[in-house]
Tab-separated table of C-alpha atoms in Angstrom:
chain	number	residue	atom	x	y	z
G	1	UNK	CA	19.012	14.452	-1.139
G	2	UNK	CA	20.859	11.181	-1.485
G	3	UNK	CA	20.833	10.637	2.289
G	4	UNK	CA	17.041	11.005	2.379
G	5	UNK	CA	16.662	8.439	-0.381
G	6	UNK	CA	18.973	6.042	1.432
G	7	UNK	CA	17.041	6.486	4.675
G	8	UNK	CA	13.758	5.783	2.896
G	9	UNK	CA	15.162	2.588	1.414
G	10	UNK	CA	16.607	1.521	4.756
G	11	UNK	CA	13.335	2.368	6.503
G	12	UNK	CA	11.387	0.322	3.980
G	13	UNK	CA	13.743	-2.640	4.379
G	14	UNK	CA	13.468	-2.290	8.150
G	15	UNK	CA	9.660	-2.330	7.976
G	16	UNK	CA	9.717	-5.424	5.735
G	17	UNK	CA	12.070	-7.146	8.153
G	18	UNK	CA	9.793	-6.344	11.110
G	19	UNK	CA	6.728	-7.625	9.238
G	20	UNK	CA	8.571	-10.868	8.432
G	21	UNK	CA	9.554	-11.282	12.083
G	22	UNK	CA	6.001	-10.687	13.271
G	23	UNK	CA	4.645	-13.144	10.698
G	24	UNK	CA	7.124	-15.803	11.855
G	25	UNK	CA	6.298	-15.161	15.518
G	26	UNK	CA	2.579	-15.513	14.832
G	27	UNK	CA	3.165	-18.812	13.017
G	28	UNK	CA	5.285	-20.140	15.881
G	29	UNK	CA	2.767	-19.014	18.484
G	30	UNK	CA	-0.027	-20.699	16.558
G	31	UNK	CA	1.942	-23.937	16.489
G	32	UNK	CA	2.654	-23.764	20.204
G	33	UNK	CA	-0.988	-23.011	20.987
G	34	UNK	CA	-1.984	-25.994	18.840
G	35	UNK	CA	0.382	-28.213	20.844
G	36	UNK	CA	-1.100	-26.949	24.103
G	37	UNK	CA	-4.656	-27.565	22.857
G	38	UNK	CA	-3.721	-31.153	21.948
G	39	UNK	CA	-2.694	-31.749	25.545
G	40	UNK	CA	1.047	-31.152	25.453
G	41	UNK	CA	1.508	-29.678	28.924
G	42	UNK	CA	5.284	-29.443	28.909
G	43	UNK	CA	6.480	-26.450	30.922
G	44	UNK	CA	9.021	-25.546	28.243
G	45	UNK	CA	6.303	-25.364	25.574
G	46	UNK	CA	4.115	-23.239	27.835
G	47	UNK	CA	7.042	-20.920	28.603
G	48	UNK	CA	7.862	-20.650	24.901
G	49	UNK	CA	4.258	-19.753	24.049
G	50	UNK	CA	4.252	-17.060	26.718
G	51	UNK	CA	7.605	-15.707	25.534
G	52	UNK	CA	6.503	-15.537	21.900
G	53	UNK	CA	3.208	-13.909	22.898
G	54	UNK	CA	5.148	-11.265	24.831
G	55	UNK	CA	7.490	-10.705	21.869
G	56	UNK	CA	4.514	-10.188	19.551
G	57	UNK	CA	3.010	-7.671	21.973
G	58	UNK	CA	6.308	-5.762	22.127
G	59	UNK	CA	6.672	-5.697	18.341
G	60	UNK	CA	3.080	-4.554	17.887
G	61	UNK	CA	3.657	-1.753	20.376
G	62	UNK	CA	6.858	-0.768	18.576
G	63	UNK	CA	5.132	-0.781	15.187
G	64	UNK	CA	2.213	1.304	16.452
G	65	UNK	CA	4.529	3.998	17.831
G	66	UNK	CA	5.088	6.749	15.261
G	67	UNK	CA	8.710	6.838	14.141
G	68	UNK	CA	10.637	10.055	13.765
């Protein structure tokens, strides 16, 4: 019984952590997209925006997969 309770707490903390990461990634992607819209055509900024977009897609896929 105690193990189940611990797992639930850990699972909840894990979900909160993932939500915080996704929120931060979305904020960063929004900033990078804003920079690109304002004409900043630096290849590093474009690569960063693509990388963050890919990370968000991966996290969304992970979160939509039912956990065991």
